[in-house]
Short mmCIF file of C-alpha atoms in Angstrom, two decimals:
data_model
loop_
_atom_site.label_atom_id
_atom_site.label_comp_id
_atom_site.label_asym_id
_atom_site.label_seq_id
_atom_site.Cartn_x
_atom_site.Cartn_y
_atom_site.Cartn_z
CA MET A 1 6.90 -38.06 -9.24
CA LEU A 2 9.95 -39.57 -10.91
CA ILE A 3 12.90 -41.13 -9.13
CA VAL A 4 16.20 -40.75 -11.01
CA LEU A 5 18.03 -44.04 -11.26
CA GLU A 6 20.64 -42.53 -13.57
CA THR A 7 20.59 -39.62 -15.98
CA GLY A 8 17.78 -40.15 -18.48
CA ASN A 9 16.52 -43.29 -16.69
CA TYR A 10 13.51 -42.42 -14.54
CA LYS A 11 11.13 -44.52 -12.49
CA PRO A 12 7.66 -43.12 -11.67
CA VAL A 13 6.75 -43.23 -7.97
CA SER A 14 3.41 -42.10 -6.53
CA PHE A 15 3.00 -40.35 -3.19
CA ILE A 16 -0.07 -39.08 -1.37
CA LEU A 17 0.48 -35.37 -0.82
CA TYR A 18 -1.56 -34.14 2.15
CA PRO A 19 -1.86 -30.48 3.12
CA PRO A 20 0.49 -29.59 6.01
CA ASP A 21 -2.32 -29.40 8.60
CA VAL A 22 -3.51 -32.91 7.71
CA VAL A 23 0.05 -34.25 7.94
CA GLN A 24 0.38 -32.69 11.40
CA TYR A 25 -2.97 -34.13 12.53
CA LEU A 26 -2.01 -37.63 11.41
CA ARG A 27 1.44 -37.43 13.02
CA GLU A 28 -0.07 -36.34 16.35
CA ARG A 29 -2.28 -39.43 16.28
CA GLY A 30 0.63 -41.81 15.65
CA GLN A 31 0.11 -42.35 11.92
CA LEU A 32 3.26 -42.97 9.93
CA ILE A 33 3.46 -40.43 7.14
CA SER A 34 6.24 -40.91 4.60
CA GLU A 35 8.13 -37.73 3.87
CA ILE A 36 8.11 -36.54 0.28
CA PRO A 37 11.65 -36.66 -1.15
CA PRO A 38 13.13 -33.54 -2.79
CA HIS A 39 11.66 -32.87 -6.20
CA GLN A 40 13.09 -31.14 -9.26
CA GLU A 41 11.24 -27.88 -9.86
CA ASP A 42 11.32 -28.31 -13.65
CA CYS A 43 9.48 -31.65 -13.47
CA PRO A 44 5.94 -31.41 -14.91
CA ALA A 45 4.53 -33.34 -11.93
CA PHE A 46 5.97 -30.87 -9.41
CA GLU A 47 3.39 -29.56 -6.90
CA ASN A 48 4.17 -25.97 -6.05
CA GLY A 49 2.09 -25.78 -2.84
CA SER A 50 3.69 -24.48 0.33
CA PRO A 51 4.81 -27.23 2.71
CA LEU A 52 4.05 -25.12 5.79
CA GLN A 53 0.84 -23.70 7.18
CA ILE A 54 -0.05 -21.77 10.32
CA ILE A 55 -2.74 -23.73 12.16
CA TYR A 56 -3.45 -21.34 15.05
CA PRO A 57 -4.42 -18.57 15.19
CA GLU A 58 -6.89 -18.58 12.33
CA PRO A 59 -6.72 -15.69 9.83
CA LYS A 60 -8.15 -12.43 11.21
CA SER A 61 -8.90 -14.12 14.57
CA LYS A 62 -9.97 -12.08 17.57
CA LEU A 63 -8.50 -13.82 20.60
CA TRP A 64 -9.46 -13.21 24.20
CA LEU A 65 -6.55 -13.51 26.61
CA PRO A 66 -7.72 -14.49 30.13
CA ARG A 67 -5.88 -14.21 33.43
CA ASP A 68 -4.80 -17.05 35.70
CA ILE A 69 -6.30 -17.41 39.14
CA ASP A 70 -3.44 -15.28 40.51
CA GLY A 71 -4.21 -12.49 38.00
CA LYS A 72 -1.30 -13.16 35.65
CA LEU A 73 -2.07 -13.03 31.90
CA GLN A 74 -2.00 -16.39 30.16
CA LYS A 75 0.11 -17.07 27.10
CA ILE A 76 -1.16 -17.86 23.61
CA THR A 77 0.10 -21.04 21.98
CA ILE A 78 0.72 -20.50 18.29
CA ARG A 79 1.01 -23.60 16.09
CA LEU A 80 1.95 -24.54 12.57
CA ALA A 81 2.37 -27.65 10.48
CA HIS A 82 5.09 -28.61 8.00
CA ARG A 83 5.11 -31.58 5.63
CA GLN A 84 8.75 -32.34 6.47
CA LYS A 85 8.97 -33.42 10.11
CA SER A 86 12.59 -32.32 10.55
CA ALA A 87 12.14 -28.85 9.00
CA ILE A 88 13.52 -25.87 10.91
CA ILE A 89 10.97 -23.06 11.29
CA TYR A 90 11.85 -19.46 12.16
CA TRP A 91 9.14 -17.49 13.98
CA TYR A 92 8.50 -13.71 13.83
CA LEU A 93 5.84 -11.74 15.70
CA ASP A 94 5.40 -8.13 14.57
CA ASN A 95 8.76 -8.40 12.74
CA VAL A 96 10.57 -9.47 15.94
CA TYR A 97 12.38 -12.82 15.86
CA LEU A 98 11.00 -15.26 18.46
CA GLY A 99 13.28 -18.23 17.77
CA SER A 100 13.11 -21.49 15.86
CA THR A 101 11.53 -24.92 16.23
CA THR A 102 12.17 -28.39 14.83
CA GLU A 103 9.67 -31.28 14.69
CA ILE A 104 7.13 -29.84 17.18
CA HIS A 105 6.12 -26.47 15.78
CA ALA A 106 4.36 -24.69 18.64
CA ARG A 107 5.30 -21.74 20.82
CA ALA A 108 3.63 -20.28 23.90
CA ILE A 109 4.05 -16.51 23.76
CA GLU A 110 3.24 -13.55 25.96
CA ILE A 111 1.45 -10.96 23.91
CA LYS A 112 -0.01 -7.48 24.28
CA GLU A 113 -3.46 -6.27 23.38
CA GLY A 114 -4.05 -5.19 19.78
CA TRP A 115 -3.43 -6.36 16.22
CA HIS A 116 -0.43 -8.61 15.58
CA SER A 117 1.30 -10.13 12.57
CA LEU A 118 2.75 -13.64 12.81
CA GLU A 119 5.14 -14.81 10.09
CA VAL A 120 6.93 -18.15 9.83
CA VAL A 121 9.71 -19.13 7.43
CA ASP A 122 11.37 -22.50 6.84
CA GLU A 123 15.00 -23.05 5.81
CA GLN A 124 14.03 -23.18 2.11
CA GLY A 125 12.28 -19.82 2.23
CA HIS A 126 8.67 -21.03 2.27
CA ARG A 127 6.58 -18.73 4.41
CA ASP A 128 3.12 -18.19 5.85
CA LYS A 129 1.70 -15.11 7.52
CA ARG A 130 -1.29 -14.39 9.77
CA GLU A 131 -2.81 -11.30 11.28
CA PHE A 132 -4.89 -11.55 14.45
CA HIS A 133 -6.22 -9.38 17.25
CA VAL A 134 -5.83 -9.92 21.00
CA ASP A 135 -8.20 -8.60 23.68
CA ILE A 136 -7.20 -8.81 27.34
CA LYS A 137 -9.53 -9.71 30.17
CA THR A 138 -9.38 -6.75 32.55
CA SER A 139 -10.67 -8.38 35.73
#
C-alpha cells in the first residue's frame, strides 16, 4: 500500500490484511486490529476482496429452531464480520429490510420454517448473501 504525502510523492506502508471473520474473532478477544485506510482502486497493490462476510448461518445450513420451556419459538442470531469496525451494515431477510447495525454486527430474528435468503450490504455497496433452511421443533 502507498500513502500519498503529496501528488507524485508516495511512501510504501505495509498492513496485514485479515479476512473479515478473523478480524471479528480477534476484536472479540480484545486484540487491537488497525483499520486499513481507504485505498485507491487503480493502485496495483489494491486487494479487491470483500470487507464483509456472513459468519452465521453457514452456506446452505439446515437449522433446527427449538422452543423455550414455555413453548415459545427461540430466535436465531445471525452474525457477520466487517474489516472496518465502524461500518454501517444493512440487513435483508427474504428481500425484507430488517434494519442496520454498527460495530457489533449481530441480530436475533424470529423466523418461519423453510428456506430463507439473508443478504447484507455495507454503505460502500459491498455485499454478501446466504441461503439457509429452518426446521421448527413441533413439541
